[in-house]
Amino acid sequence: MNLQNLTGTAKALVADDKGLLAMDESNPTCNKRFAKLDIPQTMEARRSYREMIVTTPGLGECISGAILYDETIRQQKKDGTPFLKVLTDAGIIPGIKVDTGAKDLAAHPGEKITEGLDCLRDRLKEYAQMGARFAKWRAVIAIGGGIPSRSCIEANAHALARYATLCQEAGLVPIVEPEVLMDGGHTLERCGKITVEVLRTVFHQLNSQRVILEGMILKPNMVLPGLTCPLQEEVKEVAVGEQQYKVRLTDRKQDELEDVQEVADATVRCLLRAVPAAVPGIAFLSGGQSAELASARLNAMNVRFKLRLPWALAFSFARAIQQPALEIWQGKEAHVSAAQQALVHRARCNRAARRGGYNATMERI
Ligand code: 13P
């Protein structure tokens, strides 16, 4: 393991106010999203979609790294150029999702354990040889009546730590993603309490498995109220400092009136209580928030706390970057350019959010 390379890659992933693009949906997840838009659920459609993404002009100005799926890392553009080359030519570091999915945890109804440790050493070696420089593993923690259990949190944290050490042994930076899900009717406070417990357990396990904290990135959820509660408003104006944001809640049912500042405060408070200062960067998942809300919340965290925090606060969004582009693309060649504009727009909004410079006027362009 070359420590300098590891820490260099970890730093590069959060440098220059850029962030990660998670384009690592498994085939079933990608197909589900395609089905909603009547896009054929074929390998060729997935390849065309990923070609549209990786060839987006200007993407490398805002995106430091792209997380790929096993099928995608082996694919090429129509003209035969490997996606890995397209990305590296654009200055984007390629990464790879290496877990094999969240499965039911035995004897724990409603809870999941992420699998993929078997033969992981060999798979990591192959991906590193192909040119990947970082990897991702997602654990999911559901909130509900009597859950999460302590045993579910510990089992997932242990697997994350085993994965992370294997990554570092192979020279890959582990993205450690313990996602506390938004589904449910829980409050923001409950999400915060559980997120702190999960993160503390994860770091306990990372330390005991001898993970080098300087050579990893944490990918957590933001602290949010659950989704399944009455819709408050379709659109609301939110002030952060002197800036006004118009945030859309059309696709969200909120448990309680929450706003951008409240989420920013609760999220940073939680991270300060649980994440060691040696970690170079925290890159949030979007988790089903609307694209605008994800940008506004990341922006508020950076406006209010950036200068006081030991780690960079960045993004590693999938839906909050890709969804608008996917809805425009719809599998049609003629829509590629418009979809790419929507994609790079979201990437720019999120880069601006890292600087605390995102505002509602960016959405009117
Ligand atoms: P979302 O941003 O859509 O939550 O996806 C992030 C991710 O990588 C899930 O593993």
Coordinates of C-alpha atoms and ligand atoms in Angstrom, one line a residue:
M1 CA 0.0 0.0 0.0
N2 CA 1.3 3.4 -0.9
L3 CA 0.1 5.8 1.8
Q4 CA 1.0 8.9 -0.2
N5 CA -1.1 7.7 -3.2
L6 CA -4.0 6.9 -1.0
T7 CA -4.1 10.2 0.9
G8 CA -3.4 12.0 -2.4
T9 CA -6.4 10.4 -4.1
A10 CA -8.6 11.1 -1.1
K11 CA -7.6 14.7 -1.1
A12 CA -8.0 15.0 -4.8
L13 CA -11.6 13.7 -4.6
V14 CA -12.6 16.7 -2.5
A15 CA -10.3 19.3 -3.9
D16 CA -11.2 22.5 -5.8
D17 CA -14.8 22.5 -4.5
K18 CA -15.6 19.6 -6.8
G19 CA -17.6 16.5 -5.8
L20 CA -18.4 13.0 -6.9
L21 CA -20.9 11.8 -9.4
A22 CA -22.4 8.5 -8.3
M23 CA -23.4 6.7 -11.5
D24 CA -23.1 3.3 -10.0
E25 CA -26.8 2.2 -10.0
S26 CA -27.0 -1.6 -10.1
N27 CA -28.7 -3.0 -13.2
P28 CA -32.0 -3.6 -11.3
T29 CA -32.0 -0.1 -9.9
C30 CA -31.1 1.5 -13.2
N31 CA -33.8 -0.6 -15.0
K32 CA -36.4 0.5 -12.4
R33 CA -35.6 4.2 -13.1
F34 CA -35.7 3.5 -16.9
A35 CA -39.0 1.7 -16.6
K36 CA -40.7 4.7 -15.0
L37 CA -39.8 6.7 -18.1
D38 CA -40.6 4.0 -20.6
I39 CA -36.9 3.6 -21.5
P40 CA -36.0 0.1 -22.7
Q41 CA -34.3 -1.9 -19.8
T42 CA -31.5 -3.3 -21.9
M43 CA -27.7 -3.3 -21.6
E44 CA -27.5 -1.1 -24.7
A45 CA -29.8 1.5 -23.2
R46 CA -27.8 1.6 -20.0
R47 CA -24.6 1.9 -22.1
S48 CA -26.1 4.8 -24.1
Y49 CA -27.2 6.5 -20.9
R50 CA -23.7 6.2 -19.4
E51 CA -22.2 7.4 -22.6
M52 CA -24.4 10.5 -22.5
I53 CA -23.2 11.1 -18.9
V54 CA -19.4 10.6 -19.3
T55 CA -19.2 12.7 -22.5
T56 CA -21.0 15.7 -21.0
P57 CA -18.9 18.8 -21.9
G58 CA -17.5 20.6 -18.9
L59 CA -18.3 17.8 -16.4
G60 CA -14.7 17.6 -15.2
E61 CA -14.9 21.3 -14.1
C62 CA -17.2 20.3 -11.3
I63 CA -16.8 16.6 -10.8
S64 CA -13.6 15.1 -9.3
G65 CA -14.6 11.4 -9.4
A66 CA -17.3 9.2 -10.9
I67 CA -18.4 6.0 -9.2
L68 CA -19.1 3.2 -11.8
Y69 CA -20.9 -0.1 -11.7
D70 CA -19.2 -3.4 -12.8
E71 CA -21.1 -3.4 -16.1
T72 CA -20.2 0.3 -16.8
I73 CA -16.5 0.1 -16.0
R74 CA -16.1 -2.5 -18.8
Q75 CA -18.1 -0.5 -21.4
Q76 CA -17.1 1.9 -24.2
K77 CA -18.5 4.7 -26.2
K78 CA -20.1 3.8 -29.5
D79 CA -16.8 4.6 -31.2
G80 CA -15.0 2.1 -29.1
T81 CA -13.3 4.5 -26.6
P82 CA -13.4 3.0 -23.1
F83 CA -15.5 5.0 -20.6
L84 CA -12.4 4.8 -18.3
K85 CA -10.4 6.7 -20.8
V86 CA -13.1 9.3 -21.5
L87 CA -13.3 10.0 -17.7
T88 CA -9.6 10.2 -17.1
D89 CA -9.2 12.4 -20.2
A90 CA -11.8 14.7 -18.7
G91 CA -9.8 14.9 -15.4
I92 CA -12.3 12.7 -13.6
I93 CA -11.0 9.9 -11.3
P94 CA -12.8 6.6 -11.9
G95 CA -14.2 4.6 -8.9
I96 CA -16.2 1.5 -8.6
K97 CA -19.1 0.2 -6.4
V98 CA -17.9 -3.1 -4.9
D99 CA -20.7 -4.2 -2.6
T100 CA -23.1 -6.7 -4.0
G101 CA -26.2 -5.2 -2.4
A102 CA -28.2 -5.0 0.8
K103 CA -29.9 -8.3 1.7
D104 CA -32.3 -9.1 4.5
L105 CA -30.5 -9.5 7.8
A106 CA -31.4 -12.9 9.3
A107 CA -33.7 -12.7 12.4
H108 CA -34.0 -8.9 12.0
P109 CA -37.3 -8.1 10.2
G110 CA -37.1 -4.9 8.3
E111 CA -33.3 -4.6 8.5
K112 CA -30.6 -5.2 5.9
I113 CA -26.9 -6.3 5.8
T114 CA -24.8 -5.3 2.8
E115 CA -23.0 -8.3 1.2
G116 CA -19.9 -8.5 -1.0
L117 CA -16.9 -9.4 1.2
D118 CA -16.4 -12.9 -0.4
C119 CA -13.6 -12.7 -3.0
L120 CA -13.4 -8.9 -2.5
R121 CA -9.6 -8.9 -2.4
D122 CA -9.5 -10.4 -5.9
R123 CA -12.1 -8.1 -7.3
L124 CA -10.4 -5.0 -5.9
K125 CA -7.1 -6.1 -7.5
E126 CA -8.8 -6.4 -10.9
Y127 CA -10.5 -3.0 -10.6
A128 CA -7.2 -1.4 -9.5
Q129 CA -5.5 -2.9 -12.6
M130 CA -8.3 -1.6 -14.8
G131 CA -7.6 2.0 -13.5
A132 CA -10.1 2.5 -10.7
R133 CA -8.6 4.6 -7.8
F134 CA -11.3 4.4 -5.3
A135 CA -14.3 2.2 -4.4
K136 CA -17.7 2.5 -2.7
W137 CA -19.7 0.3 -0.3
R138 CA -23.2 1.3 0.8
A139 CA -24.8 0.1 4.0
V140 CA -28.4 0.9 4.7
I141 CA -30.0 1.5 8.1
A142 CA -33.7 1.8 8.3
I143 CA -35.6 3.7 11.0
G144 CA -38.9 2.3 12.3
G145 CA -40.6 0.9 15.3
G146 CA -37.9 -0.8 17.3
I147 CA -35.3 -0.4 14.6
P148 CA -32.4 0.0 13.9
S149 CA -31.2 -2.7 16.3
R150 CA -27.8 -2.5 17.8
S151 CA -26.8 -5.7 16.0
C152 CA -27.8 -4.4 12.6
I153 CA -25.7 -1.2 13.1
E154 CA -22.7 -3.3 14.3
A155 CA -22.9 -5.9 11.5
N156 CA -23.0 -3.2 8.9
A157 CA -20.2 -1.1 10.5
H158 CA -18.1 -4.2 10.7
A159 CA -18.6 -5.0 7.0
L160 CA -17.8 -1.4 6.0
A161 CA -14.6 -1.6 8.0
R162 CA -13.5 -5.0 6.5
Y163 CA -14.2 -3.5 3.0
A164 CA -12.3 -0.3 3.8
T165 CA -9.1 -2.1 4.9
L166 CA -9.2 -4.4 1.9
C167 CA -9.5 -1.3 -0.4
Q168 CA -6.5 0.4 1.2
E169 CA -4.5 -2.8 0.9
A170 CA -5.3 -2.7 -2.9
G171 CA -4.4 1.0 -3.1
L172 CA -8.0 2.1 -3.5
V173 CA -9.5 4.9 -1.4
P174 CA -12.7 3.5 0.3
I175 CA -15.8 5.6 0.2
V176 CA -17.5 4.5 3.4
E177 CA -21.3 4.9 3.0
P178 CA -23.5 4.2 5.9
E179 CA -26.9 5.5 4.8
V180 CA -29.6 6.1 7.4
L181 CA -32.7 6.0 5.1
M182 CA -35.3 8.8 4.8
D183 CA -38.2 6.4 4.6
G184 CA -40.5 6.5 7.6
G185 CA -42.3 9.0 9.8
H186 CA -39.5 9.8 12.1
T187 CA -38.4 13.3 13.2
L188 CA -35.2 15.1 12.3
E189 CA -34.1 14.6 15.9
R190 CA -34.5 10.9 15.7
C191 CA -32.6 10.8 12.4
G192 CA -29.8 12.9 14.1
K193 CA -29.6 10.6 17.1
I194 CA -29.4 7.4 15.0
T195 CA -26.9 8.9 12.5
V196 CA -24.6 9.8 15.4
E197 CA -24.9 6.3 16.8
V198 CA -24.2 4.8 13.4
L199 CA -21.2 7.0 12.6
R200 CA -19.6 6.4 16.0
T201 CA -20.0 2.7 15.5
V202 CA -18.6 2.9 12.0
F203 CA -15.5 4.8 13.2
H204 CA -15.0 2.4 16.1
Q205 CA -14.9 -0.5 13.6
L206 CA -12.8 1.4 11.1
N207 CA -10.2 2.0 13.9
S208 CA -10.3 -1.5 15.1
Q209 CA -9.8 -2.8 11.5
R210 CA -6.8 -0.4 11.1
V211 CA -8.2 1.8 8.4
I212 CA -6.1 4.9 7.7
L213 CA -8.6 7.7 8.2
E214 CA -6.6 10.1 6.0
G215 CA -7.0 7.8 3.1
M216 CA -10.8 7.4 3.1
I217 CA -13.9 9.5 2.4
L218 CA -17.1 9.3 4.4
K219 CA -20.4 9.3 2.5
P220 CA -23.2 9.9 5.0
N221 CA -26.8 10.9 4.7
M222 CA -27.8 14.5 5.7
V223 CA -29.9 14.6 8.9
L224 CA -33.5 14.9 7.7
P225 CA -37.0 14.2 8.9
G226 CA -38.7 11.1 7.5
L227 CA -40.8 11.2 4.3
T228 CA -44.1 9.7 5.1
C229 CA -45.8 12.6 6.8
P230 CA -48.2 15.3 5.6
L231 CA -47.0 17.6 2.9
Q232 CA -46.5 21.0 4.3
E233 CA -46.2 23.2 1.2
E234 CA -45.5 22.7 -2.5
V235 CA -42.9 25.5 -2.6
K236 CA -41.4 27.5 0.1
E237 CA -39.0 30.4 0.5
V238 CA -36.1 29.9 2.8
A239 CA -33.6 32.5 3.9
V240 CA -30.0 31.5 4.6
G241 CA -28.0 34.5 5.7
E242 CA -28.9 37.2 3.2
Q243 CA -29.9 34.8 0.5
Q244 CA -33.4 33.6 -0.3
Y245 CA -34.0 30.1 -1.6
K246 CA -37.0 28.8 -3.3
V247 CA -37.2 25.1 -2.5
R248 CA -39.6 22.7 -4.0
L249 CA -41.1 20.0 -1.8
T250 CA -43.4 18.6 -4.4
D251 CA -42.1 15.1 -4.2
R252 CA -41.6 15.1 -0.5
K253 CA -43.9 14.5 2.5
Q254 CA -42.3 16.0 5.5
D255 CA -42.8 14.8 9.1
E256 CA -42.5 18.4 10.4
L257 CA -41.8 21.8 9.1
E258 CA -38.2 21.7 8.4
D259 CA -36.0 24.1 6.6
V260 CA -32.6 24.3 5.0
Q261 CA -30.9 25.9 8.0
E262 CA -32.3 23.3 10.4
V263 CA -31.0 20.5 8.3
A264 CA -27.6 22.2 7.9
D265 CA -27.3 22.7 11.7
A266 CA -28.5 19.2 12.7
T267 CA -26.2 17.6 10.1
V268 CA -23.1 19.4 11.0
R269 CA -23.8 19.0 14.8
C270 CA -24.0 15.2 14.2
L271 CA -20.8 15.1 12.2
L272 CA -18.9 17.1 14.7
R273 CA -19.9 14.6 17.4
A274 CA -18.9 11.5 15.4
V275 CA -16.4 12.1 12.6
P276 CA -12.6 12.3 13.5
A277 CA -10.8 15.3 12.1
A278 CA -8.3 13.1 10.3
V279 CA -10.9 12.3 7.7
P280 CA -10.2 14.6 4.7
G281 CA -13.7 14.8 3.3
I282 CA -17.4 14.1 3.8
A283 CA -19.3 13.7 0.5
F284 CA -23.1 13.4 1.1
L285 CA -25.5 11.1 -0.7
S286 CA -28.7 12.7 -1.8
G287 CA -31.0 9.9 -0.6
G288 CA -34.1 10.9 -2.5
Q289 CA -34.1 14.7 -1.8
S290 CA -35.0 16.9 -4.7
A291 CA -32.0 18.2 -6.6
E292 CA -32.6 21.8 -5.5
L293 CA -33.0 20.9 -1.9
A294 CA -29.8 18.8 -1.9
S295 CA -27.9 21.8 -3.3
A296 CA -29.5 24.3 -0.9
R297 CA -28.8 22.2 2.1
L298 CA -25.2 21.6 1.2
N299 CA -24.8 25.3 0.5
A300 CA -26.2 26.2 3.8
M301 CA -23.7 23.9 5.6
N302 CA -20.8 25.5 3.8
V303 CA -22.1 29.1 4.3
R304 CA -22.5 28.6 8.0
F305 CA -19.7 26.2 8.9
K306 CA -17.1 25.8 6.2
L307 CA -14.3 27.8 7.8
R308 CA -14.8 26.1 11.2
L309 CA -14.7 22.4 10.1
P310 CA -11.8 20.0 9.9
W311 CA -13.1 18.2 6.8
A312 CA -14.4 19.3 3.4
L313 CA -18.1 19.1 3.0
A314 CA -18.8 17.8 -0.5
F315 CA -21.3 15.8 -2.5
S316 CA -21.5 12.3 -4.0
F317 CA -25.0 12.5 -5.4
A318 CA -26.7 10.1 -7.8
R319 CA -30.3 11.1 -8.1
A320 CA -29.7 14.8 -7.2
I321 CA -27.4 15.2 -10.1
Q322 CA -28.7 12.7 -12.7
Q323 CA -32.5 12.7 -12.3
P324 CA -33.3 15.9 -14.2
A325 CA -31.0 14.7 -17.1
L326 CA -32.5 11.3 -17.1
E327 CA -36.0 12.7 -17.4
I328 CA -34.9 14.9 -20.4
W329 CA -32.9 12.1 -22.1
Q330 CA -35.7 9.5 -22.1
G331 CA -33.5 7.2 -24.1
K332 CA -33.6 9.5 -27.2
E333 CA -30.5 10.4 -29.1
A334 CA -32.0 13.8 -30.1
H335 CA -32.3 14.7 -26.4
V336 CA -28.6 14.0 -25.5
S337 CA -27.4 17.6 -25.7
A338 CA -30.3 19.0 -23.5
A339 CA -29.8 16.2 -21.0
Q340 CA -26.1 16.9 -20.8
Q341 CA -26.9 20.6 -20.2
A342 CA -29.2 19.6 -17.3
L343 CA -26.5 17.3 -15.9
V344 CA -23.7 19.9 -16.0
H345 CA -26.1 22.5 -14.5
R346 CA -26.6 20.3 -11.4
A347 CA -22.9 19.7 -11.2
R348 CA -22.3 23.5 -11.3
C349 CA -25.0 24.1 -8.7
N350 CA -23.3 21.6 -6.3
R351 CA -19.9 23.0 -6.9
A352 CA -21.3 26.4 -6.1
A353 CA -22.9 24.9 -3.0
R354 CA -19.5 23.7 -1.8
R355 CA -18.3 27.4 -2.0
G356 CA -21.5 28.6 -0.3
G357 CA -22.3 30.4 -3.5
Y358 CA -25.4 28.5 -4.6
N359 CA -28.7 30.5 -4.8
A360 CA -32.1 30.2 -6.3
T361 CA -31.2 32.5 -9.3
M362 CA -28.9 29.7 -10.5
E363 CA -32.1 27.5 -11.1
R364 CA -33.6 30.1 -13.4
I365 CA -30.9 29.8 -16.1
Ligands
13P1 P1 -28.3 9.1 -4.1 O1 -27.6 10.4 -4.2 O2 -29.4 9.0 -5.2 O3 -28.8 8.8 -2.7 O4 -27.3 8.0 -4.4 C1 -26.1 8.0 -3.8 C2 -25.5 6.7 -3.9 O5 -24.4 6.5 -4.3 C3 -26.3 5.5 -3.3 O6 -25.4 4.5 -3.0

